[in-house]
Short mmCIF file of N, CA and C in Angstrom, two decimals:
data_model
loop_
_atom_site.label_atom_id
_atom_site.label_comp_id
_atom_site.label_asym_id
_atom_site.label_seq_id
_atom_site.Cartn_x
_atom_site.Cartn_y
_atom_site.Cartn_z
N TYR A 1 7.06 -15.57 170.64
CA TYR A 1 6.14 -14.70 171.32
C TYR A 1 5.55 -13.73 170.32
N ASN A 2 4.42 -13.15 170.67
CA ASN A 2 3.84 -12.16 169.80
C ASN A 2 3.68 -10.84 170.54
N ARG A 3 3.22 -9.80 169.87
CA ARG A 3 3.15 -8.46 170.45
C ARG A 3 2.11 -8.34 171.56
N GLU A 4 1.22 -9.29 171.69
CA GLU A 4 0.22 -9.26 172.76
C GLU A 4 0.75 -9.87 174.05
N GLY A 5 1.99 -10.32 174.04
CA GLY A 5 2.56 -10.89 175.25
C GLY A 5 2.36 -12.39 175.37
N ASP A 6 1.82 -13.04 174.34
CA ASP A 6 1.69 -14.49 174.38
C ASP A 6 3.07 -15.10 174.19
N LEU A 7 3.46 -15.91 175.09
CA LEU A 7 4.72 -16.62 174.98
C LEU A 7 4.44 -17.92 174.25
N LEU A 8 4.89 -18.01 173.02
CA LEU A 8 4.67 -19.20 172.22
C LEU A 8 5.99 -19.94 172.16
N PHE A 9 6.03 -21.10 172.75
CA PHE A 9 7.29 -21.82 172.85
C PHE A 9 7.03 -23.27 172.50
N SER A 10 7.72 -23.73 171.50
CA SER A 10 7.54 -25.11 171.07
C SER A 10 8.47 -26.01 171.86
N VAL A 11 7.91 -26.79 172.77
CA VAL A 11 8.71 -27.73 173.54
C VAL A 11 9.06 -28.93 172.67
N ALA A 12 8.12 -29.35 171.87
CA ALA A 12 8.36 -30.44 170.92
C ALA A 12 7.43 -30.21 169.75
N LYS A 13 7.90 -30.54 168.58
CA LYS A 13 7.07 -30.37 167.39
C LYS A 13 6.75 -31.73 166.79
N ASP A 14 5.52 -31.84 166.32
CA ASP A 14 5.21 -33.04 165.57
C ASP A 14 5.54 -32.76 164.10
N THR A 15 5.22 -33.65 163.24
CA THR A 15 5.59 -33.48 161.83
C THR A 15 4.90 -32.30 161.17
N SER A 16 3.79 -31.84 161.73
CA SER A 16 3.10 -30.69 161.14
C SER A 16 3.70 -29.36 161.61
N GLY A 17 4.60 -29.39 162.61
CA GLY A 17 5.19 -28.17 163.13
C GLY A 17 4.29 -27.44 164.12
N GLU A 18 3.25 -28.13 164.60
CA GLU A 18 2.30 -27.53 165.53
C GLU A 18 2.95 -27.21 166.88
N VAL A 19 2.63 -26.03 167.43
CA VAL A 19 3.11 -25.63 168.75
C VAL A 19 2.33 -26.45 169.78
N LEU A 20 3.05 -27.14 170.66
CA LEU A 20 2.42 -28.03 171.62
C LEU A 20 2.15 -27.38 172.97
N LYS A 21 2.88 -26.32 173.32
CA LYS A 21 2.67 -25.64 174.60
C LYS A 21 2.65 -24.14 174.37
N LYS A 22 1.86 -23.46 175.18
CA LYS A 22 1.72 -22.02 175.06
C LYS A 22 1.46 -21.46 176.45
N ALA A 23 2.07 -20.31 176.76
CA ALA A 23 1.85 -19.66 178.05
C ALA A 23 1.57 -18.18 177.82
N LYS A 24 0.68 -17.61 178.61
CA LYS A 24 0.41 -16.16 178.55
C LYS A 24 0.57 -15.61 179.95
N GLU A 25 1.73 -15.03 180.21
CA GLU A 25 2.02 -14.48 181.53
C GLU A 25 2.25 -12.98 181.50
N HIS A 26 2.62 -12.43 180.35
CA HIS A 26 2.84 -10.98 180.22
C HIS A 26 1.59 -10.31 179.65
N SER A 27 1.36 -9.08 180.07
CA SER A 27 0.19 -8.34 179.59
C SER A 27 0.51 -7.43 178.41
N ARG A 28 1.80 -7.25 178.11
CA ARG A 28 2.21 -6.42 176.98
C ARG A 28 3.33 -7.13 176.22
N GLN A 29 3.85 -6.46 175.22
CA GLN A 29 4.86 -7.03 174.34
C GLN A 29 6.07 -7.59 175.08
N ILE A 30 6.54 -8.76 174.64
CA ILE A 30 7.77 -9.35 175.16
C ILE A 30 8.92 -8.85 174.28
N ASN A 31 9.95 -8.28 174.93
CA ASN A 31 11.07 -7.70 174.20
C ASN A 31 12.28 -8.62 174.07
N ASP A 32 12.42 -9.59 174.98
CA ASP A 32 13.61 -10.41 174.99
C ASP A 32 13.33 -11.72 175.73
N ILE A 33 14.00 -12.78 175.31
CA ILE A 33 13.99 -14.06 176.01
C ILE A 33 15.42 -14.59 176.01
N GLN A 34 15.92 -14.98 177.20
CA GLN A 34 17.27 -15.53 177.29
C GLN A 34 17.26 -16.76 178.20
N PRO A 35 17.92 -17.83 177.78
CA PRO A 35 17.96 -19.06 178.60
C PRO A 35 19.06 -19.01 179.66
N SER A 36 18.94 -19.88 180.65
CA SER A 36 20.04 -20.10 181.59
C SER A 36 21.10 -20.93 180.89
N VAL A 37 22.29 -21.01 181.46
CA VAL A 37 23.39 -21.76 180.86
C VAL A 37 23.02 -23.23 180.66
N ASP A 38 22.33 -23.81 181.65
CA ASP A 38 21.97 -25.23 181.54
C ASP A 38 20.66 -25.47 180.79
N LEU A 39 20.03 -24.41 180.32
CA LEU A 39 18.80 -24.45 179.52
C LEU A 39 17.57 -24.96 180.27
N THR A 40 17.63 -25.05 181.59
CA THR A 40 16.48 -25.55 182.35
C THR A 40 15.44 -24.47 182.61
N ILE A 41 15.87 -23.21 182.62
CA ILE A 41 14.95 -22.09 182.81
C ILE A 41 15.29 -21.01 181.79
N PHE A 42 14.36 -20.06 181.62
CA PHE A 42 14.65 -18.90 180.79
C PHE A 42 13.93 -17.70 181.40
N ILE A 43 14.39 -16.51 181.00
CA ILE A 43 13.80 -15.27 181.50
C ILE A 43 13.28 -14.47 180.32
N SER A 44 12.13 -13.85 180.51
CA SER A 44 11.54 -12.98 179.48
C SER A 44 11.47 -11.56 180.03
N ALA A 45 11.61 -10.59 179.14
CA ALA A 45 11.54 -9.17 179.50
C ALA A 45 10.39 -8.54 178.72
N SER A 46 9.60 -7.68 179.37
CA SER A 46 8.39 -7.19 178.73
C SER A 46 8.15 -5.69 178.96
N LYS A 47 7.36 -5.13 178.05
CA LYS A 47 6.90 -3.75 178.20
C LYS A 47 5.93 -3.59 179.36
N ASP A 48 5.49 -4.70 179.97
CA ASP A 48 4.57 -4.62 181.11
C ASP A 48 5.31 -4.34 182.42
N ASN A 49 6.59 -3.92 182.32
CA ASN A 49 7.42 -3.54 183.47
C ASN A 49 7.88 -4.72 184.30
N THR A 50 7.90 -5.92 183.72
CA THR A 50 8.35 -7.10 184.45
C THR A 50 9.31 -7.93 183.61
N ALA A 51 10.08 -8.73 184.33
CA ALA A 51 10.83 -9.84 183.74
C ALA A 51 10.34 -11.07 184.50
N LYS A 52 10.23 -12.21 183.80
CA LYS A 52 9.68 -13.41 184.44
C LYS A 52 10.54 -14.62 184.12
N LEU A 53 10.71 -15.46 185.13
CA LEU A 53 11.42 -16.73 184.97
C LEU A 53 10.43 -17.85 184.69
N PHE A 54 10.81 -18.74 183.78
CA PHE A 54 9.96 -19.88 183.40
C PHE A 54 10.78 -21.15 183.39
N ASP A 55 10.11 -22.27 183.66
CA ASP A 55 10.69 -23.58 183.45
C ASP A 55 10.69 -23.86 181.95
N SER A 56 11.82 -24.27 181.41
CA SER A 56 11.93 -24.46 179.95
C SER A 56 11.11 -25.62 179.41
N THR A 57 10.88 -26.64 180.20
CA THR A 57 10.15 -27.81 179.72
C THR A 57 8.65 -27.63 179.85
N SER A 58 8.20 -27.23 181.03
CA SER A 58 6.75 -27.14 181.29
C SER A 58 6.16 -25.78 180.96
N LEU A 59 7.01 -24.76 180.82
CA LEU A 59 6.60 -23.35 180.66
C LEU A 59 5.92 -22.80 181.91
N ASP A 60 6.06 -23.48 183.04
CA ASP A 60 5.50 -22.97 184.29
C ASP A 60 6.20 -21.68 184.67
N HIS A 61 5.41 -20.70 185.08
CA HIS A 61 5.94 -19.42 185.55
C HIS A 61 6.51 -19.63 186.95
N ILE A 62 7.77 -19.20 187.17
CA ILE A 62 8.45 -19.45 188.45
C ILE A 62 8.54 -18.19 189.31
N LYS A 63 9.03 -17.09 188.74
CA LYS A 63 9.26 -15.85 189.49
C LYS A 63 8.95 -14.64 188.62
N THR A 64 8.65 -13.51 189.29
CA THR A 64 8.41 -12.24 188.61
C THR A 64 9.25 -11.15 189.26
N PHE A 65 9.91 -10.35 188.43
CA PHE A 65 10.73 -9.23 188.89
C PHE A 65 10.08 -7.96 188.36
N LYS A 66 9.63 -7.09 189.26
CA LYS A 66 8.83 -5.92 188.89
C LYS A 66 9.65 -4.63 188.96
N THR A 67 9.39 -3.74 188.00
CA THR A 67 9.99 -2.41 187.98
C THR A 67 8.88 -1.39 187.66
N GLU A 68 9.26 -0.12 187.60
CA GLU A 68 8.29 0.92 187.26
C GLU A 68 8.44 1.40 185.81
N ARG A 69 9.33 0.74 185.05
CA ARG A 69 9.57 1.11 183.66
C ARG A 69 9.56 -0.16 182.79
N PRO A 70 9.36 0.00 181.47
CA PRO A 70 9.43 -1.16 180.58
C PRO A 70 10.79 -1.86 180.67
N VAL A 71 10.79 -3.17 180.58
CA VAL A 71 12.01 -3.97 180.62
C VAL A 71 12.32 -4.43 179.20
N ASN A 72 13.47 -4.03 178.68
CA ASN A 72 13.85 -4.37 177.31
C ASN A 72 14.65 -5.66 177.22
N SER A 73 15.37 -6.00 178.29
CA SER A 73 16.21 -7.18 178.26
C SER A 73 16.46 -7.67 179.68
N ALA A 74 16.67 -8.97 179.81
CA ALA A 74 16.99 -9.56 181.11
C ALA A 74 17.85 -10.79 180.87
N ALA A 75 18.74 -11.06 181.84
CA ALA A 75 19.65 -12.21 181.71
C ALA A 75 19.83 -12.87 183.06
N ILE A 76 20.16 -14.16 183.03
CA ILE A 76 20.36 -14.98 184.22
C ILE A 76 21.85 -15.21 184.42
N SER A 77 22.35 -14.96 185.63
CA SER A 77 23.76 -15.19 185.91
C SER A 77 24.08 -16.68 185.79
N PRO A 78 25.24 -17.01 185.19
CA PRO A 78 25.62 -18.41 185.09
C PRO A 78 26.19 -18.99 186.38
N ILE A 79 26.53 -18.13 187.37
CA ILE A 79 27.18 -18.64 188.59
C ILE A 79 26.51 -18.19 189.89
N MET A 80 25.63 -17.22 189.83
CA MET A 80 24.97 -16.70 191.03
C MET A 80 23.46 -16.81 190.84
N ASP A 81 22.71 -16.72 191.95
CA ASP A 81 21.25 -16.71 191.86
C ASP A 81 20.78 -15.28 191.63
N HIS A 82 21.26 -14.68 190.52
CA HIS A 82 20.95 -13.29 190.21
C HIS A 82 20.45 -13.16 188.78
N VAL A 83 19.63 -12.13 188.57
CA VAL A 83 19.25 -11.73 187.22
C VAL A 83 19.56 -10.25 187.08
N VAL A 84 19.87 -9.83 185.88
CA VAL A 84 20.07 -8.42 185.58
C VAL A 84 19.02 -8.02 184.55
N MET A 85 18.49 -6.80 184.71
CA MET A 85 17.46 -6.30 183.80
C MET A 85 17.86 -4.91 183.33
N GLY A 86 17.49 -4.59 182.11
CA GLY A 86 17.72 -3.25 181.57
C GLY A 86 16.50 -2.78 180.83
N GLY A 87 16.31 -1.48 180.82
CA GLY A 87 15.16 -0.90 180.13
C GLY A 87 15.17 0.60 180.30
N GLY A 88 14.04 1.13 180.70
CA GLY A 88 13.89 2.57 180.87
C GLY A 88 12.67 3.03 180.12
N GLN A 89 12.41 4.32 180.21
CA GLN A 89 11.24 4.84 179.53
C GLN A 89 11.41 4.72 178.03
N GLU A 90 10.32 4.84 177.31
CA GLU A 90 10.33 4.71 175.85
C GLU A 90 11.31 5.71 175.24
N ALA A 91 12.04 5.28 174.20
CA ALA A 91 13.06 6.12 173.57
C ALA A 91 12.48 7.44 173.06
N MET A 92 11.25 7.43 172.56
CA MET A 92 10.67 8.67 172.02
C MET A 92 10.39 9.71 173.10
N GLU A 93 10.34 9.28 174.37
CA GLU A 93 10.09 10.20 175.47
C GLU A 93 11.37 10.69 176.13
N VAL A 94 12.51 10.15 175.75
CA VAL A 94 13.76 10.44 176.44
C VAL A 94 14.16 11.90 176.30
N THR A 95 13.95 12.51 175.16
CA THR A 95 14.39 13.88 174.95
C THR A 95 13.64 14.88 175.81
N THR A 96 12.51 14.50 176.35
CA THR A 96 11.72 15.42 177.17
C THR A 96 11.97 15.23 178.66
N THR A 97 12.89 14.34 179.00
CA THR A 97 13.12 13.99 180.40
C THR A 97 14.61 13.98 180.71
N SER A 98 14.99 14.31 181.92
CA SER A 98 16.40 14.22 182.30
C SER A 98 16.78 12.76 182.45
N THR A 99 18.08 12.46 182.34
CA THR A 99 18.52 11.07 182.46
C THR A 99 18.27 10.53 183.86
N ARG A 100 18.24 11.38 184.86
CA ARG A 100 17.98 10.94 186.23
C ARG A 100 16.58 10.36 186.35
N ILE A 101 15.62 10.99 185.68
CA ILE A 101 14.23 10.54 185.76
C ILE A 101 13.98 9.35 184.84
N GLY A 102 14.77 9.21 183.79
CA GLY A 102 14.54 8.17 182.79
C GLY A 102 14.75 6.76 183.28
N LYS A 103 15.44 6.57 184.40
CA LYS A 103 15.69 5.25 184.98
C LYS A 103 16.46 4.35 184.03
N PHE A 104 17.66 4.76 183.68
CA PHE A 104 18.46 4.01 182.72
C PHE A 104 19.51 3.14 183.39
N GLU A 105 19.21 2.62 184.56
CA GLU A 105 20.16 1.77 185.26
C GLU A 105 19.89 0.30 184.94
N ALA A 106 20.98 -0.48 184.98
CA ALA A 106 20.81 -1.93 185.00
C ALA A 106 20.42 -2.28 186.43
N ARG A 107 19.48 -3.18 186.58
CA ARG A 107 18.96 -3.52 187.91
C ARG A 107 19.21 -4.99 188.20
N PHE A 108 19.71 -5.27 189.39
CA PHE A 108 20.03 -6.64 189.80
C PHE A 108 19.02 -7.13 190.83
N PHE A 109 18.53 -8.35 190.61
CA PHE A 109 17.56 -8.97 191.52
C PHE A 109 18.08 -10.34 191.94
N HIS A 110 17.74 -10.73 193.17
CA HIS A 110 18.02 -12.09 193.61
C HIS A 110 16.97 -13.00 192.96
N ALA A 111 17.41 -14.04 192.30
CA ALA A 111 16.50 -14.89 191.54
C ALA A 111 15.51 -15.65 192.42
N ALA A 112 15.91 -16.04 193.60
CA ALA A 112 15.01 -16.81 194.47
C ALA A 112 14.05 -15.91 195.24
N TYR A 113 14.55 -14.78 195.75
CA TYR A 113 13.74 -13.92 196.61
C TYR A 113 13.00 -12.80 195.87
N GLU A 114 13.29 -12.62 194.59
CA GLU A 114 12.65 -11.58 193.76
C GLU A 114 12.91 -10.17 194.30
N GLU A 115 13.99 -10.00 195.06
CA GLU A 115 14.32 -8.71 195.67
C GLU A 115 15.41 -8.01 194.87
N GLU A 116 15.20 -6.71 194.61
CA GLU A 116 16.24 -5.92 193.97
C GLU A 116 17.33 -5.63 195.00
N PHE A 117 18.60 -5.81 194.61
CA PHE A 117 19.68 -5.53 195.55
C PHE A 117 20.73 -4.58 194.99
N GLY A 118 20.59 -4.16 193.73
CA GLY A 118 21.59 -3.23 193.21
C GLY A 118 21.19 -2.63 191.88
N ARG A 119 21.80 -1.45 191.60
CA ARG A 119 21.61 -0.76 190.33
C ARG A 119 22.95 -0.25 189.85
N VAL A 120 23.14 -0.26 188.53
CA VAL A 120 24.36 0.27 187.93
C VAL A 120 23.96 1.32 186.91
N LYS A 121 24.46 2.54 187.12
CA LYS A 121 24.19 3.64 186.19
C LYS A 121 25.26 3.65 185.11
N GLY A 122 25.00 4.41 184.06
CA GLY A 122 26.02 4.55 183.01
C GLY A 122 25.46 4.96 181.67
N HIS A 123 24.29 4.47 181.31
CA HIS A 123 23.72 4.81 180.01
C HIS A 123 22.94 6.12 180.09
N PHE A 124 22.87 6.81 178.95
CA PHE A 124 22.15 8.07 178.86
C PHE A 124 20.84 7.91 178.09
N GLY A 125 20.38 6.70 177.97
CA GLY A 125 19.12 6.38 177.32
C GLY A 125 18.73 4.97 177.74
N PRO A 126 17.59 4.50 177.27
CA PRO A 126 17.14 3.15 177.65
C PRO A 126 18.18 2.09 177.32
N ILE A 127 18.26 1.08 178.18
CA ILE A 127 19.13 -0.06 177.93
C ILE A 127 18.34 -1.05 177.07
N ASN A 128 18.91 -1.43 175.94
CA ASN A 128 18.20 -2.33 175.02
C ASN A 128 18.58 -3.78 175.19
N CYS A 129 19.78 -4.07 175.70
CA CYS A 129 20.16 -5.46 175.87
C CYS A 129 21.17 -5.61 177.01
N VAL A 130 21.06 -6.73 177.70
CA VAL A 130 22.01 -7.09 178.77
C VAL A 130 22.39 -8.56 178.59
N ALA A 131 23.61 -8.89 179.00
CA ALA A 131 24.07 -10.29 178.94
C ALA A 131 25.20 -10.48 179.93
N PHE A 132 25.19 -11.62 180.61
CA PHE A 132 26.30 -11.99 181.48
C PHE A 132 27.38 -12.65 180.63
N HIS A 133 28.62 -12.45 181.01
CA HIS A 133 29.73 -13.19 180.40
C HIS A 133 29.56 -14.65 180.83
N PRO A 134 29.93 -15.61 180.01
CA PRO A 134 29.78 -17.02 180.40
C PRO A 134 30.49 -17.40 181.71
N ASP A 135 31.56 -16.69 182.09
CA ASP A 135 32.22 -17.01 183.36
C ASP A 135 31.55 -16.34 184.55
N GLY A 136 30.55 -15.47 184.30
CA GLY A 136 29.79 -14.83 185.37
C GLY A 136 30.52 -13.71 186.09
N LYS A 137 31.70 -13.33 185.64
CA LYS A 137 32.49 -12.32 186.34
C LYS A 137 32.26 -10.91 185.81
N SER A 138 31.41 -10.78 184.79
CA SER A 138 31.09 -9.47 184.23
C SER A 138 29.76 -9.56 183.49
N TYR A 139 29.25 -8.40 183.12
CA TYR A 139 28.07 -8.35 182.26
C TYR A 139 28.23 -7.17 181.31
N SER A 140 27.50 -7.21 180.22
CA SER A 140 27.52 -6.13 179.24
C SER A 140 26.12 -5.59 179.07
N SER A 141 26.06 -4.31 178.71
CA SER A 141 24.77 -3.68 178.41
C SER A 141 24.94 -2.81 177.18
N GLY A 142 23.90 -2.78 176.36
CA GLY A 142 23.87 -1.94 175.18
C GLY A 142 22.68 -1.03 175.25
N GLY A 143 22.89 0.25 174.94
CA GLY A 143 21.81 1.20 175.13
C GLY A 143 21.46 2.00 173.91
N GLU A 144 20.36 2.71 174.04
CA GLU A 144 19.86 3.61 173.01
C GLU A 144 20.87 4.73 172.75
N ASP A 145 21.76 4.98 173.71
CA ASP A 145 22.76 6.02 173.57
C ASP A 145 23.89 5.62 172.62
N GLY A 146 23.87 4.39 172.11
CA GLY A 146 24.86 3.93 171.15
C GLY A 146 26.09 3.28 171.76
N TYR A 147 26.12 3.16 173.08
CA TYR A 147 27.28 2.58 173.76
C TYR A 147 27.01 1.14 174.18
N VAL A 148 28.05 0.32 174.11
CA VAL A 148 28.07 -0.99 174.75
C VAL A 148 29.01 -0.86 175.93
N ARG A 149 28.54 -1.20 177.10
CA ARG A 149 29.35 -1.06 178.31
C ARG A 149 29.62 -2.45 178.88
N ILE A 150 30.88 -2.70 179.22
CA ILE A 150 31.28 -3.95 179.85
C ILE A 150 31.59 -3.64 181.31
N HIS A 151 30.90 -4.30 182.20
CA HIS A 151 31.02 -4.05 183.63
C HIS A 151 31.63 -5.28 184.30
N TYR A 152 32.75 -5.09 184.99
CA TYR A 152 33.41 -6.17 185.72
C TYR A 152 33.00 -6.07 187.18
N PHE A 153 32.61 -7.19 187.77
CA PHE A 153 32.17 -7.20 189.17
C PHE A 153 33.35 -7.11 190.12
N ASP A 154 33.19 -6.32 191.19
CA ASP A 154 34.16 -6.26 192.28
C ASP A 154 34.11 -7.58 193.04
N PRO A 155 35.20 -7.93 193.74
CA PRO A 155 35.20 -9.18 194.53
C PRO A 155 34.06 -9.27 195.53
N GLN A 156 33.63 -8.13 196.08
CA GLN A 156 32.54 -8.13 197.06
C GLN A 156 31.23 -8.66 196.47
N TYR A 157 31.05 -8.51 195.18
CA TYR A 157 29.82 -8.99 194.52
C TYR A 157 29.64 -10.49 194.75
N PHE A 158 30.73 -11.23 194.71
CA PHE A 158 30.66 -12.69 194.81
C PHE A 158 30.45 -13.17 196.24
N ASP A 159 30.69 -12.29 197.22
CA ASP A 159 30.47 -12.61 198.63
C ASP A 159 29.11 -12.16 199.13
N PHE A 160 28.39 -11.39 198.29
CA PHE A 160 27.11 -10.80 198.72
C PHE A 160 26.07 -11.88 198.95
N GLU A 161 25.38 -11.77 200.07
CA GLU A 161 24.24 -12.65 200.36
C GLU A 161 23.08 -11.78 200.81
N LEU A 162 21.94 -11.95 200.20
CA LEU A 162 20.74 -11.20 200.57
C LEU A 162 20.22 -11.73 201.89
N GLU A 163 19.96 -10.83 202.82
CA GLU A 163 19.41 -11.25 204.11
C GLU A 163 17.94 -11.54 203.96
N ALA A 164 17.55 -12.75 204.28
CA ALA A 164 16.15 -13.18 204.10
C ALA A 164 15.27 -12.67 205.22
#
């Protein structure tokens, strides 16, 4: 990807190394791209306040998860139809704002319904990266505050169903 938000993804390369597929779905810089465990889809996180799911083969845009702040990182759960996103206001603006206003929570969305269903507080600055543990029973976040936080899900998390 480039800073203009063009998602450049080589599905297959010929001998010249030419990019065969290209998608432009974000309007601003893409900060992160992470695949699903089975590599069939991936999620991108952008300064345009969205994270987007794509088909890995066709690059077709599948879903969009919207926030009111830049998204620095997003990850797909290996066992649930959930995505987690982290971000917050720009780091250079953090000192002029309280942490309550900065929106430094990890945000959870249902992957199929695009609905936010939870937030986890903890960082005192923008979240720069998020990742699910391969077993899906926890996730980690790293922030501008210099901390890496490991969050273990309560049993109720695995029983949660979003009402359609």
